[in-house]
Every structure is written in structure tokens, then in C-alpha cells.
PDB file of C-alpha atoms in Angstrom:
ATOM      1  CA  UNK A  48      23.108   6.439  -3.108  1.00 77.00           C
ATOM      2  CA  UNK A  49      20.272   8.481  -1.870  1.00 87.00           C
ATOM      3  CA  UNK A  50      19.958   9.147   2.252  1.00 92.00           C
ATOM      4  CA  UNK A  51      17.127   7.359   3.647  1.00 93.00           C
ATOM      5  CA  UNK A  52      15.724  11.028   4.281  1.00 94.00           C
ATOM      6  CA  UNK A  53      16.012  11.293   0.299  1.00 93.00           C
ATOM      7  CA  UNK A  54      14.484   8.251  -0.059  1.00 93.00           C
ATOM      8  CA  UNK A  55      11.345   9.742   1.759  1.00 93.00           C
ATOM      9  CA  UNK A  56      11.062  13.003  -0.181  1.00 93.00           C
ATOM     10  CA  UNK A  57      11.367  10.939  -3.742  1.00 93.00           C
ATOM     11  CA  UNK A  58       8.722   8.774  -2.474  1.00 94.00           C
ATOM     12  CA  UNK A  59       6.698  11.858  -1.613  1.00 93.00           C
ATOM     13  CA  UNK A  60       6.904  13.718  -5.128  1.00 94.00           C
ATOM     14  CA  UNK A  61       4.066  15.036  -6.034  1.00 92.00           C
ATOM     15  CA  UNK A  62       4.431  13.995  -9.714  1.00 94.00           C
ATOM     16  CA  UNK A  63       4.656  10.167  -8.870  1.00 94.00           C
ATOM     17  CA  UNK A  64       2.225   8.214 -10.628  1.00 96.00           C
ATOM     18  CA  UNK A  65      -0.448   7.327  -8.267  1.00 96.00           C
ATOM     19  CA  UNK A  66      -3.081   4.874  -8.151  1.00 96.00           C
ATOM     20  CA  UNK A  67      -5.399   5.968 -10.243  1.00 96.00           C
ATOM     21  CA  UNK A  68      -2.470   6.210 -13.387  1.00 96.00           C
ATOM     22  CA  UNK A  69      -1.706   2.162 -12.380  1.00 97.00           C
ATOM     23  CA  UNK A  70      -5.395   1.495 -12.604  1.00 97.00           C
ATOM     24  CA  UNK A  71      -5.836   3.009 -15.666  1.00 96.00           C
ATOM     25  CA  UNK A  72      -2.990   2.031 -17.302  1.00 96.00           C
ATOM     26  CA  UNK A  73      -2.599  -1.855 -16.412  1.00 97.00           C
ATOM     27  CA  UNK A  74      -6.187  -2.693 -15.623  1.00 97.00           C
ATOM     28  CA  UNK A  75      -8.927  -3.075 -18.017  1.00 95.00           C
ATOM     29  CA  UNK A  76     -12.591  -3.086 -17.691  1.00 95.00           C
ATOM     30  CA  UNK A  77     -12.129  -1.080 -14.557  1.00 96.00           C
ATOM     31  CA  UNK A  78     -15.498  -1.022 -12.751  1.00 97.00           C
ATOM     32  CA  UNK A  79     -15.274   0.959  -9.715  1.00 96.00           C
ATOM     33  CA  UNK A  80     -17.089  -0.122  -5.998  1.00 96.00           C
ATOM     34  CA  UNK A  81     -17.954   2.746  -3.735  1.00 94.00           C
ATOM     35  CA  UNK A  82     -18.956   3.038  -0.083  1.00 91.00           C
ATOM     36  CA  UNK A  83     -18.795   0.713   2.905  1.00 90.00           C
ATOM     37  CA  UNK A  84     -22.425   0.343   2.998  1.00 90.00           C
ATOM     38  CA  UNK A  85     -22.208   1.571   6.587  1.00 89.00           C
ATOM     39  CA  UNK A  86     -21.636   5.392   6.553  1.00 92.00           C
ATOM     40  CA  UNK A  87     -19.891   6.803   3.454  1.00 91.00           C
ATOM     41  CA  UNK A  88     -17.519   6.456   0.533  1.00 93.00           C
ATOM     42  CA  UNK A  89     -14.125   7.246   1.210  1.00 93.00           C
ATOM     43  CA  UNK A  90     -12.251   9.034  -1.645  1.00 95.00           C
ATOM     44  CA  UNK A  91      -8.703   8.374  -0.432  1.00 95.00           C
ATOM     45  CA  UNK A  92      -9.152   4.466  -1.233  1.00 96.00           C
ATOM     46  CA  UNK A  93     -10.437   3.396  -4.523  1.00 96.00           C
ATOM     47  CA  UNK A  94     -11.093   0.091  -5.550  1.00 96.00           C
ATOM     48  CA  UNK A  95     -13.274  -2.280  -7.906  1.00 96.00           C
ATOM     49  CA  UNK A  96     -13.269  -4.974 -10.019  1.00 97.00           C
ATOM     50  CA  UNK A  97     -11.127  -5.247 -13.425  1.00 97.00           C
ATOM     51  CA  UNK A  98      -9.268  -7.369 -15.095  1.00 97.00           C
ATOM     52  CA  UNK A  99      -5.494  -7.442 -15.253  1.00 97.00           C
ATOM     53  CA  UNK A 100      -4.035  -9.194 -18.568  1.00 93.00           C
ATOM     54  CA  UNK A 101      -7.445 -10.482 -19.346  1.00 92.00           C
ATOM     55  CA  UNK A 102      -7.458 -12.854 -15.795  1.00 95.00           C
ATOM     56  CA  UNK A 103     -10.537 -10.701 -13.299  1.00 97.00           C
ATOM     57  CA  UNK A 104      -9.595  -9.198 -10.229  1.00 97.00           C
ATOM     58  CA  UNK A 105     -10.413  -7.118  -7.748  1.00 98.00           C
ATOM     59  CA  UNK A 106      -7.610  -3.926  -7.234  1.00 97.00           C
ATOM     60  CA  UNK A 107      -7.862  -1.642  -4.399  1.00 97.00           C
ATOM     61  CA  UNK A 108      -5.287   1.126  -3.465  1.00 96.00           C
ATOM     62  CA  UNK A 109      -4.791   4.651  -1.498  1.00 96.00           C
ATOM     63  CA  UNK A 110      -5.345   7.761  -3.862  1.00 96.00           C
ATOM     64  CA  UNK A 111      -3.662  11.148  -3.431  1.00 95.00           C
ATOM     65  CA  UNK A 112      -4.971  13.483  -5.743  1.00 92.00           C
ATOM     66  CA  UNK A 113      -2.566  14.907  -8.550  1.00 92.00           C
ATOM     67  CA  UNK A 114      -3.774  18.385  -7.528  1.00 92.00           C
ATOM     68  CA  UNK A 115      -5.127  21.047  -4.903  1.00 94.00           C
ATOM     69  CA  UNK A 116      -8.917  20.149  -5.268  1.00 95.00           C
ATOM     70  CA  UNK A 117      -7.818  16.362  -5.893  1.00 94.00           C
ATOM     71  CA  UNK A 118      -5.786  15.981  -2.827  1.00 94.00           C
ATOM     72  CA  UNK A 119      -8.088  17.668  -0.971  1.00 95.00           C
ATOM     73  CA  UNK A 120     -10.803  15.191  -2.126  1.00 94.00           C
ATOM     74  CA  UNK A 121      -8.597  12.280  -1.633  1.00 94.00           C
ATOM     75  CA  UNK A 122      -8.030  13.591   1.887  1.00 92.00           C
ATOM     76  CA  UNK A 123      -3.879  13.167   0.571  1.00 93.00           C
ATOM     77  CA  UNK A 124      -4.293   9.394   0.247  1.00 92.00           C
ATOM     78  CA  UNK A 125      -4.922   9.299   4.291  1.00 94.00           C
ATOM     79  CA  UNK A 126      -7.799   6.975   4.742  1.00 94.00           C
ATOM     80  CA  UNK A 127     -10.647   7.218   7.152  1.00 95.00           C
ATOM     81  CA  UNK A 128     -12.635   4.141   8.736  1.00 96.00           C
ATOM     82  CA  UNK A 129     -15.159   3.937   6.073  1.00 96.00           C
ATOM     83  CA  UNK A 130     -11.767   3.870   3.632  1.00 95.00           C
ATOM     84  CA  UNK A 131     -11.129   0.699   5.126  1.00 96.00           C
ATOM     85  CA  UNK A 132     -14.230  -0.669   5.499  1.00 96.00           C
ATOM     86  CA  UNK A 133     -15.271  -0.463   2.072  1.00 96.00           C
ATOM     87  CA  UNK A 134     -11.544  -2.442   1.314  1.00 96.00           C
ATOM     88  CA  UNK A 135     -13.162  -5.137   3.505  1.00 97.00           C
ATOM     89  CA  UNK A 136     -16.237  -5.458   1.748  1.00 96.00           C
ATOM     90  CA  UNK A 137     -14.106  -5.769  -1.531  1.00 97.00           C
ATOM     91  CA  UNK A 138     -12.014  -8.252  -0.281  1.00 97.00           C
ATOM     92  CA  UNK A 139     -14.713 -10.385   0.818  1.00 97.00           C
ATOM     93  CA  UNK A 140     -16.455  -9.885  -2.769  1.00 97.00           C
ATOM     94  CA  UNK A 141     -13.163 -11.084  -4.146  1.00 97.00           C
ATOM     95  CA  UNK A 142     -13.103 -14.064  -1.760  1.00 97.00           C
ATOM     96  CA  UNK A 143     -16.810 -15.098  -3.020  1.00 97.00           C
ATOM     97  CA  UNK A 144     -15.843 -15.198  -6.427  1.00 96.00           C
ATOM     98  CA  UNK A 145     -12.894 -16.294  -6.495  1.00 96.00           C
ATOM     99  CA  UNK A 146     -10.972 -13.001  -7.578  1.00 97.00           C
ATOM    100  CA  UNK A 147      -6.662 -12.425  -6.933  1.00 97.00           C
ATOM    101  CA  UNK A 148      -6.434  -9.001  -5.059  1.00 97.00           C
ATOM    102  CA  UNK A 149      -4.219  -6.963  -6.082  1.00 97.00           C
ATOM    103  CA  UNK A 150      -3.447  -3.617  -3.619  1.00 97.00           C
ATOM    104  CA  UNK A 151      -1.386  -0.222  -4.334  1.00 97.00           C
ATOM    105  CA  UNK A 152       0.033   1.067  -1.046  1.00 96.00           C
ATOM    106  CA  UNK A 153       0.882   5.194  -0.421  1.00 95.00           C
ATOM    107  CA  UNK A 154      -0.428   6.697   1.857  1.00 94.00           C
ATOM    108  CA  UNK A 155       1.203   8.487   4.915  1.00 92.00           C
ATOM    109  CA  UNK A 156      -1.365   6.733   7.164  1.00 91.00           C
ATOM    110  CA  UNK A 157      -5.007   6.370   8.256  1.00 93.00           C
ATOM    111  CA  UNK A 158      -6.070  10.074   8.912  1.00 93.00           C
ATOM    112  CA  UNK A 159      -6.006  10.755  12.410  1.00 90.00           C
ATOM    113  CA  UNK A 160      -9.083  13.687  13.117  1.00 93.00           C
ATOM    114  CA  UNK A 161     -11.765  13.348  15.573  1.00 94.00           C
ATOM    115  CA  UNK A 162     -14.675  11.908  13.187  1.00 93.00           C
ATOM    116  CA  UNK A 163     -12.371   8.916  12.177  1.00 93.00           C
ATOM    117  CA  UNK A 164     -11.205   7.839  16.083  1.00 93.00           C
ATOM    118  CA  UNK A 165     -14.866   8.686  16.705  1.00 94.00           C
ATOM    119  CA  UNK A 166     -16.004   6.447  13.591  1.00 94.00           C
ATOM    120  CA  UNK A 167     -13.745   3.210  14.983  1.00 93.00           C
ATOM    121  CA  UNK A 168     -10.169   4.239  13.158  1.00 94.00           C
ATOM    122  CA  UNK A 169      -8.548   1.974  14.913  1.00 94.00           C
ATOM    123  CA  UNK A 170     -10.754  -0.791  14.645  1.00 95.00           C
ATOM    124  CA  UNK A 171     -11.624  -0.743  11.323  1.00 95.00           C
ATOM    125  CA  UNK A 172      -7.629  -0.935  10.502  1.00 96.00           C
ATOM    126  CA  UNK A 173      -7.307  -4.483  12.294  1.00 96.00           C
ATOM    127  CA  UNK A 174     -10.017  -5.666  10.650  1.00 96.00           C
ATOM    128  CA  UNK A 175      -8.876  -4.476   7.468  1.00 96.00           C
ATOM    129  CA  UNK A 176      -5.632  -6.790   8.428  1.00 96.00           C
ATOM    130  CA  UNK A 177      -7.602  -9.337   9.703  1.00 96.00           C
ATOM    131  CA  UNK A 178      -9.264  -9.834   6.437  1.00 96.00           C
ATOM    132  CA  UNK A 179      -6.026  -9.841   4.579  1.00 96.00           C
ATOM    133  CA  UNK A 180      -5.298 -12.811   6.241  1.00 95.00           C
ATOM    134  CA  UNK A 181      -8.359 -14.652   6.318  1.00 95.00           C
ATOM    135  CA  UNK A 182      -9.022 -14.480   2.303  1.00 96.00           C
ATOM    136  CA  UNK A 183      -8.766 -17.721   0.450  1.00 96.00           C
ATOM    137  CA  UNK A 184      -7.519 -15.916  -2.563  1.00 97.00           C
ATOM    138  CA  UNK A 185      -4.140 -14.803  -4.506  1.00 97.00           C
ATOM    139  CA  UNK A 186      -2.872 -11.333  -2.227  1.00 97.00           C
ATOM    140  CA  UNK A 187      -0.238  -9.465  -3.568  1.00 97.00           C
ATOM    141  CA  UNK A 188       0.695  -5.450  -2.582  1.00 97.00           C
ATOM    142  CA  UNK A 189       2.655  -2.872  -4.127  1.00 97.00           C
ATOM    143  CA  UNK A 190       4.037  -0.031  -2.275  1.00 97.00           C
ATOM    144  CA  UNK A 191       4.193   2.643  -4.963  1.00 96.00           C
ATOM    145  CA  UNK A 192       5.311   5.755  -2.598  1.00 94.00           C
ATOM    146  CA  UNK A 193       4.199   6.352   0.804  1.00 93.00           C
ATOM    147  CA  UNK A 194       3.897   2.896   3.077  1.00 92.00           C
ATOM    148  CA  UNK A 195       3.052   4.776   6.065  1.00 89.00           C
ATOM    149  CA  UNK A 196       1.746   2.503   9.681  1.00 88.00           C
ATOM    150  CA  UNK A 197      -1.312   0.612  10.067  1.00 89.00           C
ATOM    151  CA  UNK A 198      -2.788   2.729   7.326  1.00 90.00           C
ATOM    152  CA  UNK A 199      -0.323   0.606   5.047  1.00 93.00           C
ATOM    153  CA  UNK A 200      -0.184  -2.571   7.043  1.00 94.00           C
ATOM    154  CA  UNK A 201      -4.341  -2.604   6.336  1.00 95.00           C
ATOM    155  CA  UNK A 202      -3.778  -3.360   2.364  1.00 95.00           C
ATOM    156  CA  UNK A 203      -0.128  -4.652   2.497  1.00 94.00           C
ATOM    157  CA  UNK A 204      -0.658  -8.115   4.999  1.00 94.00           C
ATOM    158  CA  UNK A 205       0.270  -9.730   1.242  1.00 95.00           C
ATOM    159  CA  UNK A 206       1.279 -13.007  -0.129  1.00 95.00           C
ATOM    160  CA  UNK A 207       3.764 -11.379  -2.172  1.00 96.00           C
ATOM    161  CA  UNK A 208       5.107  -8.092  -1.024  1.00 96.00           C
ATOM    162  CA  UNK A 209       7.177  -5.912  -3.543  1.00 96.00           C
ATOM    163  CA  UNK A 210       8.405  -2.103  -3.141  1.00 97.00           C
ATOM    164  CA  UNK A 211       9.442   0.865  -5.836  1.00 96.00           C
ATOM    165  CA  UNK A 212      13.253   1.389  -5.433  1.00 95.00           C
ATOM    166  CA  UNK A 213      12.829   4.660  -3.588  1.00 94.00           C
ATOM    167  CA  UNK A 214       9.578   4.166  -2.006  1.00 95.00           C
ATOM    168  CA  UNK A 215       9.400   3.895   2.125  1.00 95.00           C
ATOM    169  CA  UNK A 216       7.549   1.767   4.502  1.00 95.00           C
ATOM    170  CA  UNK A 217       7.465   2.591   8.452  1.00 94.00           C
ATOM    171  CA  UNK A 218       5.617   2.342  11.115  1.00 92.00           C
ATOM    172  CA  UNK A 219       5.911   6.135  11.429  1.00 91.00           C
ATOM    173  CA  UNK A 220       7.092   9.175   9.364  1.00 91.00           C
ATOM    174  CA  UNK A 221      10.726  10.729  10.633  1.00 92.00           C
ATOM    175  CA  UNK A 222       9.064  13.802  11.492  1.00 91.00           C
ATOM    176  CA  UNK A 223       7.008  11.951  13.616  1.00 90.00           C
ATOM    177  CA  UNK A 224       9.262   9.891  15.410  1.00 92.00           C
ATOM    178  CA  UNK A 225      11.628  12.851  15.890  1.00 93.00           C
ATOM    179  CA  UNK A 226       8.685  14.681  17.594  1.00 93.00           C
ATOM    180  CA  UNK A 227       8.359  11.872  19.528  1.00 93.00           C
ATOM    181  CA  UNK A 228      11.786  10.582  20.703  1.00 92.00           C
ATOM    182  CA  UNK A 229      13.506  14.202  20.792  1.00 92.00           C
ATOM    183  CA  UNK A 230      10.947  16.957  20.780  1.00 91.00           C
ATOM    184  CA  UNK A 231      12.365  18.217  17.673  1.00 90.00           C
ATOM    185  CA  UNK A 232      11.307  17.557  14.139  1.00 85.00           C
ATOM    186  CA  UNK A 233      14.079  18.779  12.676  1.00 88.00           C
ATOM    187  CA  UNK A 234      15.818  15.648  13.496  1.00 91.00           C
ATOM    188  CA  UNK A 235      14.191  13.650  11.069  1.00 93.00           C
ATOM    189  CA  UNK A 236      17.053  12.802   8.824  1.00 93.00           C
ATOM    190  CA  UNK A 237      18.353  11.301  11.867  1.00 93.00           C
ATOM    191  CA  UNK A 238      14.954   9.313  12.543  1.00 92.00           C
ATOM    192  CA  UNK A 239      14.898   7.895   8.715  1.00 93.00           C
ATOM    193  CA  UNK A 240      18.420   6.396   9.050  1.00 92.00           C
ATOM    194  CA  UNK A 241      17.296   4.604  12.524  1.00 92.00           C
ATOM    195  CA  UNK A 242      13.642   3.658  11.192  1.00 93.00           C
ATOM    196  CA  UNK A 243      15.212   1.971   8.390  1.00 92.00           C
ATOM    197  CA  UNK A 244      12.115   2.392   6.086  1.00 93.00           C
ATOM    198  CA  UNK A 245      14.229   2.187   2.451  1.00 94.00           C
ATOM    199  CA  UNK A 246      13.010  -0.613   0.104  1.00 93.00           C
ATOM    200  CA  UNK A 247      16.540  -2.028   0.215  1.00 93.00           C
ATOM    201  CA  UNK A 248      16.621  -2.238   3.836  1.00 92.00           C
ATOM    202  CA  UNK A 249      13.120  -3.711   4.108  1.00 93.00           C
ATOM    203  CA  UNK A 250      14.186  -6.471   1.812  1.00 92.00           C
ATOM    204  CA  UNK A 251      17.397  -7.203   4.016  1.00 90.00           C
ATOM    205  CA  UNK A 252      14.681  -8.023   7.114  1.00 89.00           C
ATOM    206  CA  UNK A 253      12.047  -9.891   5.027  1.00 89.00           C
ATOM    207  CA  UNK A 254       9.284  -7.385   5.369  1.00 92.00           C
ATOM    208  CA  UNK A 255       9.118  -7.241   1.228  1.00 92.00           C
ATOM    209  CA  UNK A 256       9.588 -10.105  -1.199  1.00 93.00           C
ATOM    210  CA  UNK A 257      10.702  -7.804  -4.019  1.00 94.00           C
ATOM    211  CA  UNK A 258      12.250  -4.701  -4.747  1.00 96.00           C
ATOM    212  CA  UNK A 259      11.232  -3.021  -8.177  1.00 96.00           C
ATOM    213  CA  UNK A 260      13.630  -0.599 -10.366  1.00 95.00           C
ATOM    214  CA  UNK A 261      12.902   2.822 -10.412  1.00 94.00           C
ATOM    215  CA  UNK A 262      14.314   5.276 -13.356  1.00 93.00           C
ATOM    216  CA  UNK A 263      16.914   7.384 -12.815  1.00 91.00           C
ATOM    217  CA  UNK A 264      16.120   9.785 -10.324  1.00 88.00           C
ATOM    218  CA  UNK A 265      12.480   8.328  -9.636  1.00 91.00           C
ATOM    219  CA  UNK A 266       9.283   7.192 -10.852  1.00 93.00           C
ATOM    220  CA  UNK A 267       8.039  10.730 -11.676  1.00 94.00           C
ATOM    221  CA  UNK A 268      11.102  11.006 -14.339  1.00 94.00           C
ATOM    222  CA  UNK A 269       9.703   8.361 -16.380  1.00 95.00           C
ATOM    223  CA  UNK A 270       6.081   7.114 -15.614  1.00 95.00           C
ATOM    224  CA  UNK A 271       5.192   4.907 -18.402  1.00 95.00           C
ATOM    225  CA  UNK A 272       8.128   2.986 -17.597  1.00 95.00           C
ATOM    226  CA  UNK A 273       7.613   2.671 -13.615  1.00 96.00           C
ATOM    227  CA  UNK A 274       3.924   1.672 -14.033  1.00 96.00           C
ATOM    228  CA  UNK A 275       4.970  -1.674 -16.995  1.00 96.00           C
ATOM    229  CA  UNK A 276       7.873  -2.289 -14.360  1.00 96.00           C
ATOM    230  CA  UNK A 277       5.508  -2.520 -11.942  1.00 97.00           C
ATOM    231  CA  UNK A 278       3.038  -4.249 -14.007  1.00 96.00           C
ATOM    232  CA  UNK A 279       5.716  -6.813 -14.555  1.00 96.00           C
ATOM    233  CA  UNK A 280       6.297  -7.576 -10.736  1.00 96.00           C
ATOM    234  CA  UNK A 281       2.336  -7.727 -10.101  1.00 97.00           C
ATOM    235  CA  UNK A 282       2.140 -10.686 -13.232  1.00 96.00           C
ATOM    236  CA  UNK A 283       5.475 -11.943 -11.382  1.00 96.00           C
ATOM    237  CA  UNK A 284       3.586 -12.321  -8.118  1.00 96.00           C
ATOM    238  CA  UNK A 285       0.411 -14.026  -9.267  1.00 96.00           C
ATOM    239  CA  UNK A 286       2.408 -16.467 -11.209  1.00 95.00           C
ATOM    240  CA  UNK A 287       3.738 -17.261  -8.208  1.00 94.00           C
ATOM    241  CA  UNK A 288       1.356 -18.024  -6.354  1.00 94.00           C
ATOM    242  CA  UNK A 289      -1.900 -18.955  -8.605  1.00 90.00           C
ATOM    243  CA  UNK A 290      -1.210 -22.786  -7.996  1.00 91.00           C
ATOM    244  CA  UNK A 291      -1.898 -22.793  -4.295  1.00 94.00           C
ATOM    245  CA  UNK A 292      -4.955 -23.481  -3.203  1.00 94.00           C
ATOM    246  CA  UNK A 293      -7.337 -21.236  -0.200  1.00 95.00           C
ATOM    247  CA  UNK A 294      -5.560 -23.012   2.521  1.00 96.00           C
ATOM    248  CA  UNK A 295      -2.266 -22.694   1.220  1.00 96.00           C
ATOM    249  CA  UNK A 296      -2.580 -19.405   0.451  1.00 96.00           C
ATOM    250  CA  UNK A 297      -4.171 -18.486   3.923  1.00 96.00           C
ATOM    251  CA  UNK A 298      -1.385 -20.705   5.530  1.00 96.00           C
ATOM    252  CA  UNK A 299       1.465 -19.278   3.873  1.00 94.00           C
ATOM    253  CA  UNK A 300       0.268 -15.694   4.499  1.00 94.00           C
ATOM    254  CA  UNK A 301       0.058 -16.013   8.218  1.00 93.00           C
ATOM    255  CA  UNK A 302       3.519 -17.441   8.369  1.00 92.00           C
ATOM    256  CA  UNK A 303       4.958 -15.141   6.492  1.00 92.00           C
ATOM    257  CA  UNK A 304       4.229 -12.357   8.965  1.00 90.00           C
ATOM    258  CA  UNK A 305       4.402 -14.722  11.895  1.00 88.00           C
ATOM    259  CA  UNK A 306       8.070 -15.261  10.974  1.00 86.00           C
ATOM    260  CA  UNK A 307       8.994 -11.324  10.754  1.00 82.00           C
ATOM    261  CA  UNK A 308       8.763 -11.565  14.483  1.00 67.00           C
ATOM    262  CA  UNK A 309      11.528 -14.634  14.655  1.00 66.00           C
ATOM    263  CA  UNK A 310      15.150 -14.514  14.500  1.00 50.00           C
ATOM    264  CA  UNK A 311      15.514 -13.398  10.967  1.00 49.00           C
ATOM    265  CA  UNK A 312      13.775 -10.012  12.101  1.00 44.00           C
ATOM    266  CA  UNK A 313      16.370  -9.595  15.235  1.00 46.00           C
ATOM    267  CA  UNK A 314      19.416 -10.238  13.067  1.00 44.00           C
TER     268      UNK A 314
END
């Protein structure tokens, strides 16, 4: 019964498990990748190869930080260009060999500062999407918190598309589109309701395949049991899917997201 608004400040909680605790905790063998072999290694996206009950892959996902130095680090999960190039150059080492990607969205967004527009921000975000569509391999995304604008859409342009029960996903936080729209932050309890960025909503307009139970009163109540819930959906999802073959599974991704645009999106 929580208010969209609510809905946003759960999936904010600071005591959410993050990336990093799904990594560790459902992957195995986890070898990380750094860099984008281009300028630098972003912190707020991690990624590598592992394998997930014993079948390799290649997981990539937005850190936060679980602390003041972490966050800091991890730039609060907000990605900058190099973030997303280094995601590309994982997904195409996935693609050579074969690999299922899995991807763990929370983030607010790609950071917006100077160095990152200056770096190709923009740029590097479409081709981030680009190359979620163009892989021949098994694509599924989990929003675990956060599923904030093209910073999201980068990692979440999925086969499969599942969502915690009180995580968001919008193409702009309320305080944001209440600065915009009205000139007033404040109003951002009225911009969550009209954004309609709730799991439950998302899966009413097709934009996620599957919502995934939370425990009472969030996934920072009870972590162990969010991450094997979520670790359920992910083996769900590959299931799924790991009988079609590269042109299927390219095929099937582009109309997927070709169709939000349709009728069933207007209704």
C-alpha cells in the first residue's frame, strides 16, 4: 500500500543490498574486468566474468557504496562515460564467447558534471543501448533499487526484464520532474504518482516482464532473502530463454522494446 513517493524512498535505503552483496552472494568465481581501455575505470559500474549456478557468465551492474568513502568512490552508483564504455567492452567479450549477461540496475542516472558531457555522456549511453540490442547472447536485467533514465535504460534494454517489489524505474526522479514542470521540488510526491515509476505499474504497461517479492517492509529488512529471491528470478529468466538461438534472441529483444511504443503502451 505504499505511495509511489514511498516506493522511491524504500528503493533509495541506504541499507539495500547492492550489487556488490548479489555478486558475491549468487556468483561464483567472480573475476572482475576494469577500465574501458580508452580513458579510465569507472567505480560506479562493476562487472566481470563468473559463473552463476556453475553455467559462465558475464554480470555487470551499478555500485553505490555501503558507506561515506564507498559512495563517494562509487560516485553513488551514477555512472560516467567510461562506466559505460567499459559495460560495452564486456558485453562484446560475452558475445565472443558465448556468455548470458546478466545486469543489476540502481542507479539514479549517468552522472551529469562537466568531464562526463565533455567525455561523450551522452553518446556513450546509446551505445551502451545499442549494444544491448545487437548481442547474440541470453540478456536479462534486474532492477534492484534505483532504475533511474538512460543511465538505467544503458544495462536494462533486456530479454527478460524483472523489478524488486518496491524498486522504481523512470525516466526522471520526482524531484526532478517537479523542478521541471512546476519550479518547485517539493511537489515531488505529486510527480511520482504521474511518472508512474512503481514496479507494479511498470508491469501493467509491459516495460518489465516480472515483478519480484520484497520482505515486509523492503529488501534491507531481510537481505539474504531478497538476494535468493532474486537469484530465483535471474535462473527463471535464463531458463527462459537459453533455447533461442543469436537471431532469436536479437529479434525478440528489438521487438520487445519496439512494441512499448504500440498500443499496449497508450492504453
Amino acid at each position: 500500500d505504499l505511495t509511489p513517493w514511498r516506493k522511491c524512498q524504500v528503493a533509495r535505503h541506504p541499507e539495500r543490498p547492492h550489487c556488490k552483496d548479489y555478486i558475491d552472494a549468487l556468483f561464483s568465481e567472480y573475476t572482475p574486468l576494469a577500465g574501458d581501455r580508452n580513458f579510465a575505470d569507472d567505480h560506479a559500474v562493476m562487472g566481470g566474468l563468473a559463473r552463476f549456478n556453475d553455467t559462465p557468465v558475464m554480470v555487470i551492474g551499478h555500485e553505490k557504496g555501503t558507506d561515506t568513502k564507498s559512495r563517494i568512490e562509487r560516485n553513488f552508483g551514477m555512472a560516467r562515460p567510461e562506466g559505460y564504455r567499459k559495460a560495452i567492452r564486456l558485453m562484446e567479450l560475452a558475445d565472443k564467447f558465448g556468455l548470458p549477461v546478466v545486469t543489476l540496475v540502481d542507479t539514479p542516472g549517468a552522472y551529469p558534471g562537466k568531464g562526463a558531457e565533455e567525455r561523450g555522456q551522452s553518446e556513450a549511453i546509446a551505445r551502451s543501448t545499442e549494444k544491448c540490442l545487437q548481442i547474440g547472447v541470453p540478456l536479462v536485467s534486474v532492477v534492484i533499487g534505483e532504475g533511474g533514465s538512460g543511465g538505467a535504460v544503458a544495462f536494462a534494454t533486456a530479454n527478460r526484464v524483472a523489478m524488486l517489489e518496491h524498486s522504481v524505474y523512470s525516466v526522471i526522479t520526482p524531484e526532478g520532474c517537479a523542478s521541471i514542470l512546476w519550479k518547485d521540488a517539493e511537489r515531488m510526491r505529486e510527480a511520482a504518482e504521474a511518472l508512474r515509476l512503481t514496479a507494479q505499474d511498470l508491469k501493467k504497461l509491459g516495460v518489465t516482464d516480472q515483478i519480484i517479492q520484497e520482505p515486509n517492509g523492503g529488501a534491507h529488512r531481510d537481505p539474504s532473502a531478497t538476494i535468493e529471491a532474486v537469484g530465483r528470478s535471474i535462473a527463471a529468466m535464463l531458463k527462459d530463454i537459453e533455447k533461442l538461438d543469436a537471431k532469436q534472441l536479437i529479434k525478440a529483444r528489438r521487438e520487445k522494446f519496439l512494441e512499448l511504443g504500440s498500443s499496449g503502451l497508450a492504453a
